[in-house]
XYZ file of C-alpha atoms in Angstrom:
460
model
C 59.221 104.881 133.738
C 59.197 106.387 130.412
C 62.933 105.064 129.550
C 61.666 101.445 130.905
C 58.950 101.896 128.618
C 60.971 102.615 125.479
C 63.489 99.830 126.162
C 60.680 97.325 125.563
C 59.974 99.091 122.135
C 59.988 96.318 119.483
C 62.229 96.912 116.437
C 60.600 97.188 113.247
C 61.967 95.200 109.873
C 63.891 97.449 107.781
C 61.481 97.651 105.262
C 58.473 98.448 107.476
C 60.397 101.207 109.074
C 61.261 102.791 105.747
C 57.877 102.808 104.574
C 57.179 104.886 107.818
C 59.944 107.159 106.738
C 58.282 107.048 103.357
C 55.221 107.828 104.486
C 56.614 110.997 106.675
C 58.056 112.465 103.552
C 55.496 111.972 101.131
C 53.170 114.218 103.098
C 55.138 117.156 102.549
C 54.486 120.152 100.156
C 57.614 119.444 97.689
C 56.610 115.461 96.753
C 52.809 116.777 96.527
C 53.577 119.228 94.336
C 55.986 117.198 92.381
C 53.473 114.719 91.977
C 55.518 111.945 93.792
C 52.287 110.769 95.979
C 50.078 109.003 94.079
C 52.707 107.296 91.908
C 54.770 105.880 94.949
C 51.799 104.356 96.595
C 50.602 102.600 92.993
C 54.114 101.248 93.010
C 54.486 100.437 96.679
C 51.388 98.401 96.262
C 52.332 96.636 92.967
C 49.760 98.403 90.817
C 52.348 99.536 88.652
C 56.123 98.705 87.788
C 58.993 101.395 88.869
C 60.320 103.501 86.250
C 62.350 106.245 85.673
C 62.216 109.339 83.214
C 65.845 108.604 82.234
C 67.971 105.555 82.835
C 70.341 108.252 84.486
C 68.054 108.375 87.343
C 67.965 104.981 88.498
C 71.205 105.384 90.865
C 69.560 108.365 92.844
C 65.783 107.043 92.660
C 65.755 103.056 92.855
C 65.084 102.677 96.517
C 62.147 104.872 96.111
C 60.855 102.826 93.242
C 61.634 105.831 90.795
C 59.815 108.587 92.360
C 61.581 111.326 94.122
C 61.037 111.913 97.731
C 63.825 113.509 99.505
C 66.228 116.518 99.057
C 69.190 113.886 98.920
C 67.659 112.774 96.036
C 67.131 115.970 94.164
C 70.959 116.784 94.765
C 72.101 113.556 93.043
C 69.601 113.697 90.355
C 71.349 117.003 89.233
C 74.408 115.348 89.525
C 73.558 112.515 87.286
C 71.743 114.007 84.807
C 72.861 117.383 84.300
C 76.665 117.136 85.681
C 76.387 119.435 88.534
C 79.465 119.622 91.080
C 79.214 118.648 94.580
C 79.442 122.495 95.278
C 76.308 123.116 93.033
C 74.385 120.543 94.253
C 74.468 122.372 97.821
C 73.218 125.258 96.234
C 70.648 123.680 94.752
C 70.012 122.270 98.442
C 70.222 125.610 100.005
C 67.775 126.544 97.395
C 64.903 124.122 98.377
C 65.441 125.606 101.922
C 65.906 129.256 101.477
C 62.594 131.679 102.004
C 63.523 132.669 98.542
C 63.806 129.389 97.119
C 61.626 130.081 93.841
C 63.526 132.826 92.818
C 66.927 131.120 93.617
C 65.557 127.624 91.605
C 65.015 130.055 88.320
C 68.770 131.000 88.446
C 69.745 127.289 88.500
C 67.328 126.734 85.724
C 69.731 127.820 82.350
C 72.306 125.499 84.295
C 70.284 122.323 84.511
C 68.658 122.390 81.344
C 72.343 123.017 79.669
C 73.235 120.166 81.634
C 70.863 117.637 80.619
C 71.028 118.700 77.017
C 74.995 117.782 77.306
C 73.669 114.558 78.201
C 71.110 114.336 75.520
C 68.252 114.909 78.158
C 65.709 117.174 76.330
C 62.346 118.287 75.762
C 59.388 116.708 77.529
C 61.708 114.875 79.793
C 63.870 117.898 80.693
C 60.625 119.492 81.516
C 59.526 116.443 84.022
C 62.847 116.355 85.598
C 63.272 120.187 86.002
C 59.389 120.699 87.478
C 60.125 117.549 90.077
C 63.280 119.784 91.170
C 61.465 122.954 91.409
C 58.797 121.590 93.402
C 61.001 121.100 96.215
C 61.338 125.023 96.380
C 58.382 124.518 98.298
C 59.457 122.463 100.914
C 60.635 118.779 100.410
C 61.820 116.790 103.941
C 65.584 115.369 103.981
C 66.111 111.801 104.494
C 67.592 112.619 107.933
C 64.388 114.307 108.968
C 62.131 111.875 107.861
C 63.787 109.168 109.698
C 63.750 110.962 113.054
C 60.076 111.843 112.359
C 59.607 108.281 111.494
C 60.732 107.179 114.741
C 58.831 109.632 117.152
C 55.544 108.534 115.029
C 56.558 104.871 115.615
C 57.672 105.084 119.554
C 54.749 107.620 120.030
C 51.741 105.179 118.756
C 53.431 102.262 120.507
C 53.411 103.855 124.082
C 49.742 105.121 123.200
C 48.497 101.798 122.433
C 50.107 99.840 125.478
C 50.321 102.927 127.813
C 47.764 105.239 126.940
C 47.102 106.886 130.404
C 50.871 108.044 130.248
C 50.767 109.056 127.139
C 47.364 111.335 127.467
C 48.847 112.660 130.700
C 52.123 113.649 129.063
C 50.649 115.341 126.221
C 48.605 117.488 128.537
C 51.268 118.246 130.402
C 52.913 119.568 127.431
C 50.686 122.024 126.425
C 50.256 124.508 124.617
C 51.345 122.360 121.831
C 50.582 120.515 118.557
C 47.528 120.074 116.565
C 44.913 119.123 119.446
C 43.120 120.637 122.035
C 43.170 118.741 125.411
C 39.700 118.505 125.385
C 40.241 116.251 122.145
C 43.266 114.404 123.472
C 41.053 113.554 126.336
C 38.347 112.682 124.202
C 40.279 110.259 122.690
C 41.985 109.047 125.243
C 38.395 108.048 126.726
C 37.343 106.336 123.431
C 40.306 104.040 124.119
C 39.482 103.109 127.935
C 41.137 105.660 129.942
C 39.655 106.969 132.631
C 40.171 110.629 133.181
C 39.249 112.449 136.389
C 38.769 116.345 136.604
C 41.375 118.198 139.133
C 40.610 117.977 142.682
C 42.673 119.734 145.455
C 43.389 116.426 147.548
C 43.957 114.099 144.439
C 45.893 116.186 141.955
C 49.189 117.241 141.575
C 50.066 120.703 140.135
C 50.051 118.935 136.752
C 48.353 115.658 135.282
C 49.330 112.563 136.964
C 48.502 109.069 136.693
C 46.115 107.459 139.422
C 45.612 103.924 140.467
C 42.033 102.988 139.489
C 39.933 101.081 141.798
C 38.587 97.943 140.891
C 34.852 99.758 140.358
C 36.378 102.720 138.373
C 37.851 100.282 135.316
C 36.480 100.180 132.533
C 34.567 97.502 131.474
C 36.118 94.730 129.211
C 39.679 95.284 131.157
C 40.932 92.371 133.437
C 39.771 92.851 136.529
C 42.664 91.243 138.096
C 45.150 93.463 136.823
C 46.017 95.796 139.504
C 48.190 97.887 137.105
C 45.595 99.845 135.346
C 45.958 103.436 135.767
C 43.754 106.524 135.115
C 44.677 110.045 134.405
C 44.403 113.165 136.950
C 43.935 116.418 135.406
C 46.445 118.824 137.519
C 45.438 121.945 139.378
C 46.751 124.150 136.895
C 44.450 123.153 134.157
C 41.721 125.539 136.133
C 41.346 129.036 134.736
C 43.177 131.749 136.633
C 45.088 128.869 138.543
C 48.758 129.355 136.940
C 51.817 126.831 137.537
C 53.031 128.626 140.842
C 49.561 128.597 142.541
C 48.672 125.406 141.458
C 52.361 124.129 143.003
C 51.552 126.067 146.422
C 48.118 123.951 146.386
C 49.351 120.347 145.519
C 51.952 121.219 148.264
C 49.481 122.004 150.745
C 47.862 118.551 150.779
C 45.839 116.967 152.430
C 43.045 119.879 153.173
C 40.202 119.357 155.242
C 38.404 122.425 154.197
C 38.177 125.158 151.537
C 39.499 127.721 153.577
C 42.510 125.779 154.234
C 43.261 125.920 150.625
C 42.719 129.525 150.517
C 45.409 130.271 153.236
C 47.561 127.666 152.256
C 48.045 129.324 148.358
C 46.708 132.779 149.339
C 43.936 132.616 146.501
C 41.615 135.520 145.049
C 37.927 135.200 144.876
C 38.114 134.438 141.037
C 40.611 131.319 141.793
C 38.510 130.061 144.431
C 35.036 130.290 142.002
C 37.046 128.346 139.382
C 38.174 125.677 141.225
C 34.462 125.344 142.670
C 33.088 125.527 138.970
C 35.637 122.513 138.195
C 34.220 120.522 141.058
C 37.826 120.761 142.855
C 36.271 120.713 146.137
C 34.865 117.030 145.952
C 36.978 115.680 148.030
C 35.688 117.794 150.679
C 32.305 116.701 150.254
C 31.136 119.681 148.711
C 29.366 119.602 145.345
C 29.567 122.287 142.905
C 27.010 124.638 143.683
C 27.915 124.238 147.592
C 31.445 125.183 146.808
C 30.353 128.545 144.705
C 27.896 129.191 147.335
C 30.781 129.385 150.006
C 33.747 130.997 147.614
C 32.987 134.462 148.096
C 33.272 134.091 151.913
C 36.070 131.489 152.175
C 38.344 133.615 150.014
C 38.199 136.423 152.721
C 40.530 134.091 154.703
C 43.692 136.101 154.934
C 46.567 135.025 156.875
C 46.151 138.544 158.643
C 43.151 137.074 159.881
C 42.219 134.265 162.582
C 41.899 131.029 161.040
C 38.249 129.688 161.384
C 36.382 132.855 161.665
C 34.951 132.634 158.137
C 31.360 133.289 158.209
C 28.574 132.716 155.472
C 30.520 129.532 153.494
C 27.736 127.072 154.854
C 25.450 126.389 151.518
C 21.725 125.787 152.197
C 20.117 122.683 150.631
C 20.946 123.397 146.961
C 20.115 121.274 144.236
C 22.915 119.505 142.411
C 24.227 120.529 138.783
C 22.564 118.120 136.181
C 24.599 116.576 133.092
C 24.195 119.655 130.815
C 25.440 121.855 133.380
C 28.259 120.107 134.675
C 29.761 119.620 131.022
C 29.567 123.431 130.767
C 30.931 124.006 133.914
C 34.242 121.918 132.954
C 34.364 123.409 129.604
C 34.271 126.887 131.350
C 36.782 125.957 134.286
C 39.174 123.825 132.464
C 38.369 123.673 128.875
C 38.131 119.810 129.403
C 35.002 117.784 130.080
C 35.961 114.706 131.587
C 32.880 112.594 131.486
C 30.167 113.905 128.255
C 30.906 115.334 124.818
C 28.921 118.119 123.699
C 27.280 116.192 120.860
C 26.099 113.829 123.528
C 23.861 116.385 125.017
C 21.868 116.478 121.684
C 22.653 112.955 120.659
C 18.700 112.137 120.774
C 17.878 114.734 118.279
C 20.988 114.126 115.916
C 19.612 110.738 115.637
C 15.802 111.985 114.829
C 17.704 114.015 112.022
C 19.538 110.868 110.685
C 22.898 112.341 111.691
C 25.314 109.467 111.370
C 27.970 109.558 114.206
C 31.637 109.282 113.310
C 31.784 105.368 114.399
C 28.981 104.675 112.055
C 30.703 105.789 108.937
C 32.867 102.441 108.256
C 29.688 100.681 108.103
C 28.428 102.637 104.966
C 29.256 101.983 101.574
C 31.802 104.225 99.430
C 29.611 106.800 97.565
C 26.545 106.715 99.426
C 25.305 110.404 100.998
C 25.534 110.747 104.648
C 24.357 113.500 107.069
C 27.035 113.848 109.875
C 27.591 116.569 112.364
C 29.973 117.740 115.307
C 31.891 120.025 116.986
C 34.454 122.007 114.401
C 38.196 121.095 115.981
C 40.133 122.645 112.802
C 39.907 124.197 109.586
C 42.897 123.973 107.324
C 43.728 125.056 103.614
C 46.871 123.823 102.811
C 48.902 126.026 99.848
C 49.402 122.331 97.870
C 45.328 121.883 98.234
C 44.400 124.345 95.129
C 41.627 125.856 97.465
C 40.092 123.127 99.072
C 39.318 123.294 102.665
C 39.565 120.712 104.847
C 37.360 120.761 108.339
C 37.464 118.531 111.323
C 34.243 117.638 113.496
C 34.561 115.454 116.388
C 31.717 113.782 118.124
C 31.103 111.419 121.365
C 32.593 108.932 119.074
C 35.549 109.803 117.060
C 36.874 112.555 114.379
C 35.221 113.054 110.880
C 37.275 114.351 107.871
C 35.282 116.796 106.032
C 36.242 117.889 102.467
C 35.101 121.162 101.150
C 35.533 122.249 97.660
C 36.428 126.042 96.657
C 33.032 126.040 95.396
C 31.129 124.531 98.605
C 33.179 127.185 100.719
C 31.971 130.141 99.017
C 28.448 129.066 98.703
C 28.259 127.958 102.433
C 31.033 130.309 103.758
C 28.820 132.034 106.505
C 28.355 128.629 108.474
C 31.571 126.792 107.224
C 33.798 129.759 108.420
C 32.492 131.085 111.772
C 30.044 128.135 113.352
C 31.607 126.337 116.168
C 29.693 123.222 115.339
C 28.258 121.975 111.755
C 26.193 119.668 110.177
C 27.299 118.409 106.935
C 25.503 116.498 104.154
C 27.724 114.932 101.656
C 28.984 112.154 99.749
C 31.109 109.332 101.618
C 34.631 108.486 100.143
C 36.517 105.716 101.143
C 40.108 105.185 99.749
C 42.759 103.014 101.243
C 40.872 102.752 104.603
C 40.821 106.646 104.787
C 37.149 108.021 105.576
C 36.090 111.501 104.087
C 32.675 113.272 103.609
C 33.050 115.394 100.671
C 30.793 118.343 101.579
C 27.644 119.369 99.525
C 25.881 121.085 102.022
C 26.920 122.938 105.311
C 24.644 124.217 108.235
C 25.371 125.600 111.576
C 24.310 122.680 114.398
C 23.037 124.560 117.125
C 24.550 123.894 120.539
C 24.899 125.459 123.888
C 27.581 128.295 123.285
C 29.238 127.585 126.434
C 29.590 123.784 125.682
C 31.889 124.548 122.919
C 35.502 125.616 122.553
C 37.407 127.545 119.761
C 38.051 125.684 116.580
C 42.010 125.548 115.918
C 41.768 127.504 112.293
C 44.482 127.721 109.457
C 47.398 127.005 111.504
């Protein structure tokens, strides 16, 4: 199916694809520290003309408008402005990729300056050229890497747009990986109209799979005549304590008519039965979560050494079903994913009363306005190139919010900013070239049920 989808991938125009290649290269530490990012953007958008520090640089930098972005360009620069041989340029390339690249670059510094001086390049121009070369010691991309990454970005984006359920299921099956947790991946898929179902012993494979939606379960706004709408069914292996081997045993024994059959087919332990019950995985057997939990201890005693059908104490009395809060907590405990409710939805009325703006509402607010936002912390990052700035990602039921936290704000609100699972942030809204950030001025903890949020992925 993936090959068939990729066969219809439309080709980008060369200029469009090269722009994507350049965007990939721009976000590397080398171009950032070398001061290449903003000059290239201004030149590509026509705000300023492409220029060269020296005419000898036009050969290597013409295709990137006079701004060095790739390792190969830096090698060609050294050949053109300092008379490096191909071997010396290769030593420069090795220095750029070495763990001790800064020290190796310093050893090449004298050779660079001597070569530039011999060609009449001295003073401030020579210093600027060296600074751009040295910046790549902190990692710059070869152009070939950028091309490969750009193709992955484009093809992944295309599949996500046209086959969002397939894309979501594939990412769930590739865990652990990447920047985003399964909870964020599922939440994003749901915001884009994908129906995601929780695990079920009869409906689920061992891993995430596609499931044809019935007419009544299709998202509103979709063409009801389209019979090829797919949702995602989470795999049994997504339930805590259920490893791949056990999940495959459960999936291989379908269909089931009782909890006891599931226990005997996969030799489940009591904690495993309780985890499946908490996840609602026995729903197709006519059991809600509380009824399944009631009987978990009893059916877990069914073993191959005992006769089937003699379990006693599994039938539950009349019990109230879990409410939305309890189901959300049960989902997050058992699978780390809530397929129906994001934690901030549970307190949305209180957030609205406080004047908290949802992620989806930020696009309607003017640049420079002060806003109050809140959400679950998904990431904290402090890149070496950010000069002490910390970037925090918050997520609510409507999307992601980028928080920019200065060194001063971090120091002042460090206790909440560093350790709280969910945050309220008051700050100034920044909108630049379609990117929306909140510049943090005050940070406080957002109180949510402790079991309703997951650990963020920090400083990776």
